[in-house]
Coordinates of C-alpha atoms in Angstrom, one line a residue:
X1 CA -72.8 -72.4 29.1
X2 CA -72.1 -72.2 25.5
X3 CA -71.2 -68.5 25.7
X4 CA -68.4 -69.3 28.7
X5 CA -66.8 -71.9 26.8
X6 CA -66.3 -69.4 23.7
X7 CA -64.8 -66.9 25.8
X8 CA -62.8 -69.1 27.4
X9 CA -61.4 -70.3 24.2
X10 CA -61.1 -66.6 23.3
X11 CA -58.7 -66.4 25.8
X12 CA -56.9 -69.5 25.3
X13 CA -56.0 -68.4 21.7
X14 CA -54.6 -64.8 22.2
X15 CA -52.3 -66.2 25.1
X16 CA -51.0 -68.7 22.4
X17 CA -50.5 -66.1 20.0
X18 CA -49.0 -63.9 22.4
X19 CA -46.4 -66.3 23.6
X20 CA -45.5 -66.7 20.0
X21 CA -44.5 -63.5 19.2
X22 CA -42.2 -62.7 22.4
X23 CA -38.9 -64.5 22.0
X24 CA -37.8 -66.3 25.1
X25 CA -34.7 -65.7 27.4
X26 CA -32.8 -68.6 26.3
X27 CA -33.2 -67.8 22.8
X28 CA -31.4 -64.0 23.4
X29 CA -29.0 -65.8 25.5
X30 CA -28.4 -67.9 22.5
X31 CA -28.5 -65.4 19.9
X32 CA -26.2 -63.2 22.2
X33 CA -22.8 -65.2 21.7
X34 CA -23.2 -64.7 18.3
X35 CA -21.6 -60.7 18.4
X36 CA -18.4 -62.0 19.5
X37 CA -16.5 -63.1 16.1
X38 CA -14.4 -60.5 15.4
X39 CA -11.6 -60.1 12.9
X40 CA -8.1 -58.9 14.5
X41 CA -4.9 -57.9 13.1
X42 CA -1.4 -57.4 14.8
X43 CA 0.3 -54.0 14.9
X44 CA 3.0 -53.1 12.9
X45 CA 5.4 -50.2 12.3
X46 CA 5.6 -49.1 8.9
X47 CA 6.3 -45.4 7.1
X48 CA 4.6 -45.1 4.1
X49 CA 4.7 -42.1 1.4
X50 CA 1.2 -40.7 2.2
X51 CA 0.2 -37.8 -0.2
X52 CA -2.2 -35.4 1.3
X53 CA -4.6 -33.9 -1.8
X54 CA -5.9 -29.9 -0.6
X55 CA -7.3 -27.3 -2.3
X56 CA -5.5 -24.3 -3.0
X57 CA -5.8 -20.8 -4.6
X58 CA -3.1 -19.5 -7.1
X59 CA -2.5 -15.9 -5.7
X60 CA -0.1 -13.1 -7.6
X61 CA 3.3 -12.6 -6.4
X62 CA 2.7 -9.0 -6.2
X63 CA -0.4 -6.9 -6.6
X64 CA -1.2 -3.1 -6.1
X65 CA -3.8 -1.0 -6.4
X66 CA -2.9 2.6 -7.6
X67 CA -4.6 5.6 -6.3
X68 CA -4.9 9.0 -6.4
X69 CA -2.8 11.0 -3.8
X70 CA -4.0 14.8 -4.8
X71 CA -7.1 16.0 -5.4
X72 CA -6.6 16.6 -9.7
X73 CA -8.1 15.5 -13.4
X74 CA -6.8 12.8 -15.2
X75 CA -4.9 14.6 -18.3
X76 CA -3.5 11.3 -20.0
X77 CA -3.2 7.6 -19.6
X78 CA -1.0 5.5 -21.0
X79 CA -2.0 1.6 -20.3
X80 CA -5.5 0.1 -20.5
X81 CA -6.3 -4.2 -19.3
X82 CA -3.7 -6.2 -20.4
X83 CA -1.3 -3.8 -20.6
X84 CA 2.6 -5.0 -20.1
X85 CA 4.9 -2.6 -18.0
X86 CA 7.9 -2.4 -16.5
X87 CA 9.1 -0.7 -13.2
X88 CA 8.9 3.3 -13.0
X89 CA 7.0 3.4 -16.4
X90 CA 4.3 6.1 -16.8
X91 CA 0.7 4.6 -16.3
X92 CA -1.0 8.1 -15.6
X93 CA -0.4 11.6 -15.7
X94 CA -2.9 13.8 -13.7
X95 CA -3.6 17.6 -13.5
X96 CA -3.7 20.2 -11.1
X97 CA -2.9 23.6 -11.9
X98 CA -4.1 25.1 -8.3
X99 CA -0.5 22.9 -7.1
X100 CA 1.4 23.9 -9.8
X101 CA 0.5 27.8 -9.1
X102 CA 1.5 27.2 -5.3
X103 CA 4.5 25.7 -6.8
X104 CA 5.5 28.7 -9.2
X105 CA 4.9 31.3 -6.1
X106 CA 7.0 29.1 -3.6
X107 CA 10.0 29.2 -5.6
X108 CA 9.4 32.6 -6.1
X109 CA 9.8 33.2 -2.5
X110 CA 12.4 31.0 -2.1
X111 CA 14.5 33.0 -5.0
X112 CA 13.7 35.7 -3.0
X113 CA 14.9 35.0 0.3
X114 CA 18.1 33.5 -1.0
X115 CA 18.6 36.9 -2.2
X116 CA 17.8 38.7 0.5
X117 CA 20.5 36.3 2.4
X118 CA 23.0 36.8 0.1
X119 CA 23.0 40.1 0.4
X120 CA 22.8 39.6 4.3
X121 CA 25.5 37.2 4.4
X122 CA 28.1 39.4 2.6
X123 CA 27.7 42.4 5.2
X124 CA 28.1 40.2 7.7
X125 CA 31.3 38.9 6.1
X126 CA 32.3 42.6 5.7
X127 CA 31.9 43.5 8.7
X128 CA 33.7 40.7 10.4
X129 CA 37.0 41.2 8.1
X130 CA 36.7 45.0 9.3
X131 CA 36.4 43.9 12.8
X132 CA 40.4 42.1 12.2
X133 CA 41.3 46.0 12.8
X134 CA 40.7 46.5 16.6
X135 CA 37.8 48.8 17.4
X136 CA 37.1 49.6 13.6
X137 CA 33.3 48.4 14.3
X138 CA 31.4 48.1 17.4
X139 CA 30.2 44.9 19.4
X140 CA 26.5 45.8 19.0
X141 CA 26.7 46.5 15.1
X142 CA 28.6 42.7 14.9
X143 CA 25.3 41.2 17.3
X144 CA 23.1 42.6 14.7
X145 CA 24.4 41.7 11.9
X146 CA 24.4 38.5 12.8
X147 CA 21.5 38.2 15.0
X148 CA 19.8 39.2 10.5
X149 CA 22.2 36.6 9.4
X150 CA 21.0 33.5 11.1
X151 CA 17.2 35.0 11.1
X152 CA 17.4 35.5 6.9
X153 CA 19.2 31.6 6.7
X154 CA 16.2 30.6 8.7
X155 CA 13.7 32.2 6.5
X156 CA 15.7 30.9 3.0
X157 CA 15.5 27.4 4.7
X158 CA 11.7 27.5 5.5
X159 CA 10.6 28.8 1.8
X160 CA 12.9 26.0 0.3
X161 CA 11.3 23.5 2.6
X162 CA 7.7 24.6 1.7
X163 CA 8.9 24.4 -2.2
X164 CA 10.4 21.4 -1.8
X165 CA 6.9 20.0 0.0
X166 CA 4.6 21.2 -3.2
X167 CA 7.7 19.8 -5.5
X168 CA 7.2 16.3 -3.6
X169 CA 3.4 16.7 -4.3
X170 CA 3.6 18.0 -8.2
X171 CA 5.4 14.2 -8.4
X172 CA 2.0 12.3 -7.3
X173 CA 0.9 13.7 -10.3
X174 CA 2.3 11.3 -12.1
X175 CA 1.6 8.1 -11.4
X176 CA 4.3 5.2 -12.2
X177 CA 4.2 1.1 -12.2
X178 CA 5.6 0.1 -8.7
X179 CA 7.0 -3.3 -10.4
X180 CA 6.9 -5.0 -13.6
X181 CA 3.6 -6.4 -14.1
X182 CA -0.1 -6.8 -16.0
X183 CA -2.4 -4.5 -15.7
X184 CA -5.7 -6.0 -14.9
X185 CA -8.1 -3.6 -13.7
X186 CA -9.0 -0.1 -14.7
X187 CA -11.2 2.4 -13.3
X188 CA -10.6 5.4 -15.0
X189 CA -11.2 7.8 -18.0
X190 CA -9.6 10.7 -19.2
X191 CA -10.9 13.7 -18.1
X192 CA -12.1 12.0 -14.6
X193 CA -11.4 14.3 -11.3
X194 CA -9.8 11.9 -8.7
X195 CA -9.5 12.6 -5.3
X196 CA -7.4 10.4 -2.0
X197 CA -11.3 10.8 -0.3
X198 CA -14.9 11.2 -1.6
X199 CA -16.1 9.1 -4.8
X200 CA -12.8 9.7 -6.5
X201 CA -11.5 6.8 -3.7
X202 CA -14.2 4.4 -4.2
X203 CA -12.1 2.2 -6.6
X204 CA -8.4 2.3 -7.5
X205 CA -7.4 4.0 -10.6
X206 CA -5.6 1.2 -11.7
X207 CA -4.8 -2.2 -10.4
X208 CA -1.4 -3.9 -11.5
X209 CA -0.3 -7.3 -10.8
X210 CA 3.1 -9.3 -11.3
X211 CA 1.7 -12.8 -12.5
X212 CA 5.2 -13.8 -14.3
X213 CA 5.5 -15.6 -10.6
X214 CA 2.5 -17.3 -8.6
X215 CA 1.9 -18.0 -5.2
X216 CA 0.1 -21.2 -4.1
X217 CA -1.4 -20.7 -1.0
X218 CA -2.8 -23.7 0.8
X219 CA -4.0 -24.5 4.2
X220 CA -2.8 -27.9 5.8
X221 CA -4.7 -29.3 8.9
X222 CA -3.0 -29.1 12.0
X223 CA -2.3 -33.2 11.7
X224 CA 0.3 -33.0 8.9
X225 CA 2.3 -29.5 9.5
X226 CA 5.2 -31.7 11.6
X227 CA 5.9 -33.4 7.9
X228 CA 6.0 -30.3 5.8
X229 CA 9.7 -28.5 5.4
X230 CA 10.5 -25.3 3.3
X231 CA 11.6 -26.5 0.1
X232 CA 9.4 -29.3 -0.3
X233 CA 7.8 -30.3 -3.7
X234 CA 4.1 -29.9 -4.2
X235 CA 2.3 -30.9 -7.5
X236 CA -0.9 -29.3 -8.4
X237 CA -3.4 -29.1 -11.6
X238 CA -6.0 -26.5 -12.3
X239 CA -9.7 -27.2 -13.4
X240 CA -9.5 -25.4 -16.7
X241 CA -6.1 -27.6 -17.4
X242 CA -6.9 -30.4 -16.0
X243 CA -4.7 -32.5 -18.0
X244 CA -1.1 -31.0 -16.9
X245 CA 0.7 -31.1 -13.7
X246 CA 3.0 -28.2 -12.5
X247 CA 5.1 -28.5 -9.7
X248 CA 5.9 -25.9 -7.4
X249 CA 8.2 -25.6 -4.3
X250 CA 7.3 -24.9 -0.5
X251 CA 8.8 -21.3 0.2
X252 CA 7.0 -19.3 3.4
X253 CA 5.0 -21.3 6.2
X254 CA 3.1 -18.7 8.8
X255 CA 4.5 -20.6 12.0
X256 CA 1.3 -20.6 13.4
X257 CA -2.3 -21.8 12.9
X258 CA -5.0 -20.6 11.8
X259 CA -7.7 -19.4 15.1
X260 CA -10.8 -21.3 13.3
X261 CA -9.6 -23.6 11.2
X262 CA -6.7 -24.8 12.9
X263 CA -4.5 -25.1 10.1
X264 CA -1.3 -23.9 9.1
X265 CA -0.6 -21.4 5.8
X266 CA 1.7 -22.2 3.5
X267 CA 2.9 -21.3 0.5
X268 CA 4.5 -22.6 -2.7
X269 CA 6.0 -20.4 -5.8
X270 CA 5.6 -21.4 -8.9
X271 CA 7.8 -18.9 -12.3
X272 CA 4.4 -19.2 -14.9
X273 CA 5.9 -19.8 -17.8
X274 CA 4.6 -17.6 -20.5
X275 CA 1.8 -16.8 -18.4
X276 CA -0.3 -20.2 -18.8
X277 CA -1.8 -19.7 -15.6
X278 CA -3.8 -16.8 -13.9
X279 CA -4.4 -15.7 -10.5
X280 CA -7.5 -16.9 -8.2
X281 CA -7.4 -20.2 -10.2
X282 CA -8.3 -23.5 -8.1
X283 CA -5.3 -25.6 -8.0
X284 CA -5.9 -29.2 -6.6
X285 CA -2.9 -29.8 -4.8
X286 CA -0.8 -33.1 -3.9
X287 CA 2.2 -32.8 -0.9
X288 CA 3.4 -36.0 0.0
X289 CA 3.9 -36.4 3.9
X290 CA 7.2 -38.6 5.2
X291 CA 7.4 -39.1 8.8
X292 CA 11.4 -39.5 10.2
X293 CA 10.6 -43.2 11.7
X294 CA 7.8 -45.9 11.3
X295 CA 4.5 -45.4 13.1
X296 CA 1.3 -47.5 13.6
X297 CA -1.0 -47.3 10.6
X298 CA -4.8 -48.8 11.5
X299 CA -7.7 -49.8 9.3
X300 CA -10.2 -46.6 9.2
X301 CA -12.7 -49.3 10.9
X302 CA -10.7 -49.7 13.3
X303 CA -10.6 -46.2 14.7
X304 CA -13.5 -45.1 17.1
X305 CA -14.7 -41.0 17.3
X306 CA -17.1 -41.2 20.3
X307 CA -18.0 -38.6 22.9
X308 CA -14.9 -39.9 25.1
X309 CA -12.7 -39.2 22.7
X310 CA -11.2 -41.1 19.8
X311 CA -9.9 -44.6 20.8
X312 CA -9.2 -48.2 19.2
X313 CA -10.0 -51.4 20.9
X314 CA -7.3 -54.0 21.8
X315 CA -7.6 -57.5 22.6
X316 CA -5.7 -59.1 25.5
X317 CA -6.7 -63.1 26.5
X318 CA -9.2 -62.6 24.9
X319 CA -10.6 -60.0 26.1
X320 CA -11.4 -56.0 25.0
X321 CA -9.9 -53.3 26.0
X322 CA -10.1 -49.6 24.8
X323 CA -7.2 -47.8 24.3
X324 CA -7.5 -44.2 23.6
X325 CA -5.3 -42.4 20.5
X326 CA -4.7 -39.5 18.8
X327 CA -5.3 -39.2 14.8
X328 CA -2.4 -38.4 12.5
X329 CA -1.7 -39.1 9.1
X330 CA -4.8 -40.3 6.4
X331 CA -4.7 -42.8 4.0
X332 CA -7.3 -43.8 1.3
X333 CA -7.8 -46.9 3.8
X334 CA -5.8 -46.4 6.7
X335 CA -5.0 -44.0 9.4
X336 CA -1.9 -43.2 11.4
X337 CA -2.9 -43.1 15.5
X338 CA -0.5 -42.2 18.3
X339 CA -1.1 -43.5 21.8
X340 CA 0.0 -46.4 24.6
X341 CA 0.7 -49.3 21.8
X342 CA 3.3 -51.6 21.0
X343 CA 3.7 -54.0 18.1
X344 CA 2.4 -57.2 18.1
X345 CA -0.4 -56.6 19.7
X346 CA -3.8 -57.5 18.7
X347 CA -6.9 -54.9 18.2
X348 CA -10.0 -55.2 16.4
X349 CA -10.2 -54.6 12.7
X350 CA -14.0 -53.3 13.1
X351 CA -14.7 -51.1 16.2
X352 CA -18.1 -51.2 17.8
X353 CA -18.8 -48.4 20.2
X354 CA -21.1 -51.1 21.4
X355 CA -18.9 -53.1 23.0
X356 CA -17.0 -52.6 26.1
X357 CA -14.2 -53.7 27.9
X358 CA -13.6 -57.2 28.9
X359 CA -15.8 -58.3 26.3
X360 CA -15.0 -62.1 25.5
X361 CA -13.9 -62.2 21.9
X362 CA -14.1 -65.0 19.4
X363 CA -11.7 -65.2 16.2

């Protein structure tokens, strides 16, 4: 008898404990109430200055590599890196003695035929004066001559053509600056052979670059191209000057957006006085962003990315109500949205995807 009454004991106790631990249904009906005090705010219209920071990439205004167009050897060269030059300035002259040997013999023959023309051409003008004096020199003597005419002019015009063409390529063998510039790469030694194909090709003789004016390039996020206009001021620094702002101007915009990032390329020019900057440095860019009229700017809380879609929540009599928006404009704590609002109206300052609509709200 003594053993039941232990047990039942036993049992007694862990039911007590049990009933402990487990909170009751009144309790979470009491504790429920207690999610429902919520901050609000009223909408307003407003059209701030927002300044959108990127990062960009200073680029040269201009930049070509130089190659070789004839198979040749490199006879002299005239710039090395960090060379200044000017447009149509000699950076390299090569050598190739097999073209200028085709080029002595072409003119040769073109001497030639011009000779043999001239000499054609003169009997045919004999003839033709004889011909004035009727039946001095017969019809098929006059098709002849000038059936030899018009075949010689044809031959003196092919041998000046093909002397012209080895003429044309004698000039690649000199190889001038495009534009004014820096050189800033250099591939080559005298002495080299160089060739348009094969291992002569695998890097450019020389690269030149005009860095006396940069290019900022910059992608901007799909969000903010409507408030960016060609002429518009950007500021930017660079890491290695990070104490000094330049300012550059909005020039080119691509019209269209990027397939993967979804952004739009622009680009600002900036005249680099006395060369301070260089290209492929990081700039840290600044464009501010002015709308045409006022819009509704939210509290970054207040905005909602779920798997429906982006949305705020608005408060009518009390009650919630999800409203869905599109994002525009950022701020460092606020967030320009677009969607069925008007001003005065209430919404919640912190969203909860947690709570759905015609929730009972509290303030």
């Amino acid at each position: 008898m003594n053993r039941t009454l232990y047990v039942l004991l036993a049992a007694t106790f862990i039911s007590s404990a049990c009933s402990n631990d487990k909170p009751s249904a009144k309790n979470n009906q009491e504790a429920k109430p207690m999610m429902n005090n919520f901050e609000t705010i009223e909408l307003k219209k407003d059209n701030p200055l927002v300044k959108l920071k990127l990062a960009g990439t200073l680029e040269a205004d201009q930049e070509t590599e130089l190659y070789a167009k004839v198979n040749s050897y490199v006879q002299k060269i005239n710039v090395d890196i960090g060379s200044t030059v000017t447009a149509g300035q000699v950076l390299i002259v090569l050598e190739a003695p097999e073209i200028q040997s085709q080029l002595a013999s072409a003119k040769s023959k073109w001497m030639a035929q011009e000779a043999i023309y001239r000499a054609t051409k003169s009997n045919y003008d004999r003839m033709f004066k004889a011909n004035e004096t009727e039946g001095a020199v017969a019809k098929d003597a006059l098709d002849q001559i000038t059936a030899k005419k018009l075949a010689d002019e044809a031959q003196l015009a092919s041998a000046k053509s093909v002397y012209l063409e080895l003429q044309s390529i004698q000039n690649y063998l000199t190889i001038r600056a495009p534009f004014s510039g820096v050189i800033t790469d250099r591939n080559v030694d005298l002495g080299a052979y160089v060739s348009p194909m094969g291992k002569g090709a695998d890097k450019p003789l020389l690269v030149i670059q005009n860095v006396n004016k940069l290019r900022l390039s910059l992608s901007v996020p799909e969000a903010n191209t409507p408030y960016l206009h060609l002429g518009d001021t950007v500021k930017f620094r660079v890491r290695s000057i990070p104490q000094k702002m330049y300012m550059a101007k909005i020039t080119r915009k691509t019209g269209a957006l990027d397939s993967k990032l979804r952004s739009e390329k622009i680009e600002a020019d900036f005249i680099n006085m006395n060369n301070t900057l260089k290209p492929l440095m990081v700039a840290e860019a600044t464009i501010p962003l002015k709308n045409t009229e006022p819009t509704f700017f939210v509290p970054k809380t207040a905005l909602l990315d779920a798997n429906m879609g982006m949305y705020i929540i608005r408060v009518e009599n009390g009650k919630t109500k999800k409203v869905p928006v599109t994002r525009g404009r950022m701020m460092a704590d606020k967030v320009e949205v677009f969607g069925e609002l008007m001003e005065g109206e209430q919404i919640l300052v912190k969203g909860s995807e947690e709570i759905e609509d015609g929730t009972s709200i509290k303030k």
